[in-house]
Coordinates of C-alpha atoms in Angstrom, one line a residue:
X1372 CA 66.7 -49.6 88.8
X1373 CA 68.1 -52.9 87.4
X1374 CA 65.0 -54.8 88.6
X1375 CA 62.8 -52.3 86.8
X1376 CA 64.8 -52.7 83.6
X1377 CA 64.7 -56.5 83.8
X1378 CA 60.9 -56.5 84.4
X1379 CA 60.4 -54.2 81.4
X1380 CA 62.4 -56.6 79.2
X1381 CA 60.6 -59.6 80.5
X1382 CA 57.2 -58.1 79.7
X1383 CA 58.3 -57.5 76.1
X1384 CA 56.7 -60.9 75.5
X1385 CA 53.0 -60.4 74.9
X1386 CA 51.9 -63.7 76.5
X1387 CA 53.9 -62.9 79.6
X1388 CA 52.3 -59.5 79.8
X1389 CA 48.8 -61.1 79.5
X1390 CA 49.6 -63.6 82.3
X1391 CA 50.7 -60.8 84.6
X1392 CA 47.6 -58.8 83.8
X1393 CA 45.3 -61.8 84.6
X1394 CA 47.0 -62.8 87.9
X1395 CA 46.9 -59.1 88.9
X1396 CA 43.1 -59.4 88.8
X1397 CA 42.6 -62.8 90.6
X1398 CA 44.7 -65.7 91.8
X1399 CA 44.8 -68.3 89.0
X1400 CA 46.3 -71.8 88.6
X1401 CA 48.2 -73.1 85.5
X1402 CA 45.2 -74.9 84.0
X1403 CA 43.1 -71.7 84.2
X1404 CA 45.8 -69.6 82.7
X1405 CA 46.3 -72.1 79.8
X1406 CA 42.5 -71.8 79.0
X1407 CA 42.7 -68.0 79.1
X1408 CA 45.8 -67.3 77.1
X1409 CA 45.5 -70.3 74.7
X1410 CA 49.1 -71.5 74.8
X1411 CA 50.7 -74.8 75.9
X1412 CA 51.0 -75.6 79.6
X1413 CA 54.8 -75.9 79.3
X1414 CA 54.9 -72.3 77.9
X1415 CA 52.7 -71.0 80.6
X1416 CA 54.8 -72.7 83.3
X1417 CA 57.9 -71.2 81.7
X1418 CA 56.5 -67.7 81.8
X1419 CA 55.3 -68.1 85.4
X1420 CA 58.7 -69.2 86.4
X1421 CA 60.2 -66.1 84.8
X1422 CA 57.7 -63.7 86.4
X1423 CA 58.1 -65.4 89.8
X1424 CA 61.9 -65.1 89.5
X1425 CA 61.6 -61.4 89.1
X1426 CA 59.4 -61.1 92.1
X1427 CA 56.4 -59.9 90.1
X1428 CA 54.1 -62.8 91.2
X1429 CA 53.8 -65.2 94.1
X1430 CA 52.8 -68.9 94.3
X1431 CA 50.5 -70.3 97.0
X1432 CA 49.0 -73.8 97.4
X1433 CA 45.2 -74.0 97.8
X1434 CA 43.1 -77.2 97.7
X1435 CA 45.8 -79.1 96.0
X1436 CA 46.6 -76.5 93.3
X1437 CA 49.3 -73.8 92.9
X1438 CA 47.7 -70.4 92.5
X1439 CA 49.6 -67.4 91.2
X1440 CA 48.9 -63.8 92.2
X1441 CA 50.4 -60.4 92.0
X1442 CA 53.3 -59.8 94.4
X1443 CA 53.6 -56.1 94.0
X1444 CA 52.0 -53.3 96.0
X1445 CA 51.1 -49.8 94.8
X1446 CA 54.3 -48.4 96.3
X1447 CA 56.6 -50.7 94.2
X1448 CA 58.5 -48.8 91.5
X1449 CA 57.3 -51.4 89.0
X1450 CA 53.6 -50.7 89.6
X1451 CA 53.4 -48.8 86.3
X1452 CA 54.0 -52.1 84.6
X1453 CA 50.7 -53.4 86.0
X1454 CA 48.9 -50.3 84.8
X1455 CA 50.5 -50.8 81.4
X1456 CA 49.4 -54.5 81.3
X1457 CA 45.8 -53.6 82.3
X1458 CA 45.6 -50.8 79.7
X1459 CA 46.9 -52.9 76.7
X1460 CA 44.7 -53.2 73.6
X1461 CA 43.7 -56.8 74.2
X1462 CA 42.9 -56.2 77.9
X1463 CA 39.1 -56.1 77.4
X1464 CA 39.0 -59.6 75.8
X1465 CA 41.1 -61.1 78.6
X1466 CA 39.0 -59.4 81.2
X1467 CA 35.8 -60.8 79.8
X1468 CA 37.2 -64.3 79.6
X1469 CA 38.5 -64.0 83.2
X1470 CA 35.0 -63.0 84.4
X1471 CA 33.5 -66.1 82.7
X1472 CA 36.2 -68.3 84.3
X1473 CA 35.7 -66.9 87.8
X1474 CA 31.9 -67.3 87.4
X1475 CA 32.4 -71.0 86.5
X1476 CA 34.8 -71.4 89.4
X1477 CA 32.2 -70.1 91.8
X1478 CA 29.6 -72.5 90.3
X1479 CA 31.9 -75.4 90.9
X1480 CA 32.4 -74.3 94.5
X1481 CA 28.7 -74.1 94.9
X1482 CA 28.3 -77.6 93.4
X1483 CA 30.9 -79.0 95.8
X1484 CA 29.0 -77.5 98.7
X1485 CA 25.7 -78.9 97.5
X1486 CA 27.0 -82.3 96.7
X1487 CA 26.1 -83.8 100.1
X1488 CA 24.8 -80.7 101.9
X1489 CA 22.1 -81.8 104.4
X1490 CA 18.6 -80.5 104.1
X1491 CA 17.0 -77.8 106.3
X1492 CA 15.3 -80.4 108.6
X1493 CA 18.7 -82.0 109.3
X1494 CA 20.2 -78.7 110.3
X1495 CA 17.2 -78.0 112.6
X1496 CA 17.5 -81.4 114.3
X1497 CA 21.3 -81.0 114.6
X1498 CA 21.0 -77.6 116.1
X1499 CA 18.4 -78.8 118.6
X1500 CA 20.5 -81.8 119.7
X1501 CA 23.7 -79.8 119.9
X1502 CA 22.1 -77.2 122.2
X1503 CA 21.9 -80.0 124.8
X1504 CA 25.8 -80.4 124.8
X1505 CA 28.1 -78.5 127.1
X1506 CA 30.1 -75.7 125.5
X1507 CA 32.9 -77.2 123.5
X1508 CA 36.1 -75.9 121.7
X1509 CA 35.7 -77.2 118.1
X1510 CA 37.8 -77.3 114.9
X1511 CA 36.1 -77.6 111.5
X1512 CA 38.8 -79.1 109.2
X1513 CA 38.3 -78.0 105.6
X1514 CA 35.4 -75.6 106.4
X1515 CA 34.9 -74.3 102.8
X1516 CA 32.5 -71.5 102.8
X1517 CA 31.6 -72.1 106.4
X1518 CA 28.1 -73.8 106.4
X1519 CA 29.1 -76.3 109.1
X1520 CA 31.3 -73.8 111.0
X1521 CA 28.4 -71.4 111.4
X1522 CA 26.1 -74.2 112.6
X1523 CA 28.7 -75.3 115.1
X1524 CA 29.3 -71.7 116.2
X1525 CA 25.7 -71.4 117.3
X1526 CA 26.3 -73.6 120.3
X1527 CA 30.1 -74.2 120.7
X1528 CA 32.3 -72.1 123.0
X1529 CA 34.7 -71.5 120.2
X1530 CA 35.2 -72.7 116.6
X1531 CA 38.3 -72.7 114.6
X1532 CA 37.2 -72.8 110.9
X1533 CA 40.2 -74.0 108.9
X1534 CA 40.7 -74.1 105.1
X1535 CA 43.6 -73.6 102.7
X1536 CA 41.3 -71.9 100.1
X1537 CA 41.6 -68.2 101.0
X1538 CA 38.6 -67.3 98.8
X1539 CA 36.3 -69.8 100.4
X1540 CA 37.5 -68.8 103.9
X1541 CA 36.6 -65.2 103.2
X1542 CA 33.1 -66.3 102.3
X1543 CA 33.0 -68.3 105.6
X1544 CA 34.0 -65.2 107.5
X1545 CA 31.2 -63.2 105.8
X1546 CA 28.7 -66.0 106.6
X1547 CA 29.7 -65.9 110.3
X1548 CA 29.5 -62.1 110.4
X1549 CA 26.1 -62.2 108.8
X1550 CA 25.0 -64.5 111.7
X1551 CA 26.5 -62.2 114.2
X1552 CA 28.9 -64.8 115.5
X1553 CA 32.0 -63.7 117.4
X1554 CA 33.2 -67.1 118.6
X1555 CA 34.5 -68.3 115.2
X1556 CA 38.2 -67.9 114.3
X1557 CA 39.5 -68.4 110.7
X1558 CA 42.8 -70.1 109.8
X1559 CA 44.1 -70.3 106.2
X1560 CA 46.4 -73.2 106.8
X1561 CA 47.4 -76.7 105.5
X1562 CA 45.4 -79.4 107.4
X1563 CA 48.5 -81.6 107.4
X1564 CA 50.4 -79.0 109.5
X1565 CA 48.4 -76.7 111.7
X1566 CA 49.6 -73.9 114.1
X1567 CA 47.1 -74.7 116.9
X1568 CA 48.5 -76.0 120.2
X1569 CA 48.3 -79.6 121.0
X1570 CA 45.5 -80.9 123.3
X1571 CA 43.3 -77.8 123.2
X1572 CA 40.1 -79.1 121.5
X1573 CA 37.1 -81.0 122.6
X1574 CA 35.9 -81.9 119.1
X1575 CA 37.3 -82.1 115.6
X1576 CA 34.9 -82.3 112.7
X1577 CA 36.1 -83.4 109.3
X1578 CA 33.2 -83.3 107.0
X1579 CA 33.8 -84.3 103.3
X1580 CA 37.4 -82.9 103.5
X1581 CA 39.6 -85.9 103.5
X1582 CA 39.0 -86.6 99.8
X1583 CA 40.5 -83.2 99.1
X1584 CA 43.9 -83.8 100.9
X1585 CA 47.0 -85.5 99.8
X1586 CA 47.6 -87.6 102.9
X1587 CA 44.4 -88.4 104.9
X1588 CA 46.4 -90.3 107.6
X1589 CA 48.5 -87.2 108.3
X1590 CA 45.3 -85.0 108.7
X1591 CA 43.9 -87.6 111.1
X1592 CA 47.1 -87.4 113.0
X1593 CA 46.8 -83.7 113.3
X1594 CA 43.2 -84.2 114.7
X1595 CA 44.6 -86.6 117.3
X1596 CA 47.3 -84.1 118.3
X1597 CA 44.9 -81.2 118.8
X1598 CA 42.3 -83.1 120.8
X1599 CA 42.3 -83.2 124.6
X1600 CA 42.2 -86.6 126.3
X1601 CA 38.6 -87.7 126.0
X1602 CA 38.1 -85.4 123.0
X1603 CA 36.1 -86.7 120.0
X1604 CA 36.6 -86.9 116.3
X1605 CA 33.7 -87.0 113.8
X1606 CA 34.5 -87.8 110.2
X1607 CA 31.9 -87.7 107.4
X1608 CA 33.2 -89.1 104.1
X1609 CA 32.2 -90.6 100.7
X1610 CA 32.1 -94.3 100.1
X1611 CA 34.2 -95.4 97.1
X1612 CA 32.7 -94.3 93.7
X1613 CA 33.6 -94.1 90.0
X1614 CA 32.6 -90.4 89.4
X1615 CA 36.0 -89.3 88.1
X1616 CA 34.7 -86.0 86.9
X1617 CA 35.0 -84.7 90.5
X1618 CA 38.8 -84.7 90.2
X1619 CA 39.0 -82.1 87.5
X1620 CA 35.8 -80.2 88.3
X1621 CA 35.8 -80.2 92.1
X1622 CA 39.4 -80.8 93.0
X1623 CA 38.9 -84.2 94.7
X1624 CA 42.1 -86.2 95.2
X1625 CA 40.4 -89.5 96.3
X1626 CA 37.4 -91.2 94.9
X1627 CA 35.9 -91.9 98.3
X1628 CA 37.2 -94.3 101.0
X1629 CA 36.4 -97.8 102.3
X1630 CA 35.2 -97.2 105.9
X1631 CA 37.4 -100.0 107.2
X1632 CA 40.4 -98.1 105.7
X1633 CA 39.7 -95.0 107.7
X1634 CA 38.8 -97.0 110.8
X1635 CA 42.3 -98.6 110.6
X1636 CA 43.8 -95.1 110.3
X1637 CA 41.9 -94.0 113.4
X1638 CA 43.1 -96.9 115.4
X1639 CA 46.7 -96.2 114.3
X1640 CA 46.3 -92.7 115.7
X1641 CA 45.2 -94.1 119.0
X1642 CA 41.5 -93.4 118.8
X1643 CA 39.2 -95.8 120.7
X1644 CA 35.4 -96.4 121.0
X1645 CA 35.0 -96.3 117.2
X1646 CA 31.6 -96.2 115.7
X1647 CA 30.5 -96.4 112.1
X1648 CA 27.2 -95.5 110.4
X1649 CA 26.6 -95.7 106.6
X1650 CA 23.7 -94.4 104.6
X1651 CA 21.9 -95.8 101.5
X1652 CA 22.3 -94.0 98.2
X1653 CA 20.0 -91.0 97.9
X1654 CA 17.8 -91.5 94.9
X1655 CA 19.7 -91.2 91.6
X1656 CA 22.9 -89.8 93.3
X1657 CA 26.0 -91.9 92.7
X1658 CA 27.4 -90.8 96.1
X1659 CA 27.0 -92.6 99.5
X1660 CA 28.3 -91.3 102.8
X1661 CA 29.4 -92.9 106.0
X1662 CA 30.1 -91.4 109.5
X1663 CA 33.0 -92.4 111.8
X1664 CA 33.5 -91.3 115.3
X1665 CA 36.3 -91.9 117.7
X1666 CA 37.5 -90.8 121.2
X1667 CA 41.1 -89.9 122.2
X1668 CA 41.8 -92.0 125.3
X1669 CA 42.3 -90.3 128.6

């Protein structure tokens, strides 16, 4: 009863009530909430701390951001508070702004996927060549919406599609189901610390994911841990660039990498037989890619 009373008092603040309503509809980060409620970031953070302290919302890390979502179920005695928030007079305006924000978020995700997505001919050749390989156990680090995971699933024995973004991972799951694949497992986990057992994989693929993580070397160490002796690592990454807009719009944490920098990291993790291939810039695109491969010694 005391928790219910405290929650009612906390939601006497109209901004706090709006924040609760918004995160009850979709997980949102601080920057998104600031744009929706129109108050300073410090104020939004204060309100989030209060709501989290009361157990009304939860905080989860996804793709380098903290996302806040509703922590109550329909059986909670405080659920009427959520209904009250959703039925408030200003709910319609917040709902419309939230729909616009979620639409823009989806557009950014699509842009991120298309940034360096190979063409159809590349996929056909890759599939044809992969069909000549023996069945392998594979992990796709940072799988996003599952474009590569599904391509791997067509020939691999089993694929672990791993991403910390729960929304993107659900899209990957739907993509695999649409292809009728039953050999793809989905893990919503931090690439720095994975729950998979050591030495169980034949191949780890890290395609355009290292520029999203805080510590690339730690992610490479996880790849080394999971691979069997003789297992292979394939890394596709961006060359250094000056397109700083990708940090805010796409959540990149690094503006590309020097290939020699990642090669050195692979050697530190014990990889041998390293190969490197780089590609010329594609037309007017400011982005160039390079491919690194390595083998975990037997």
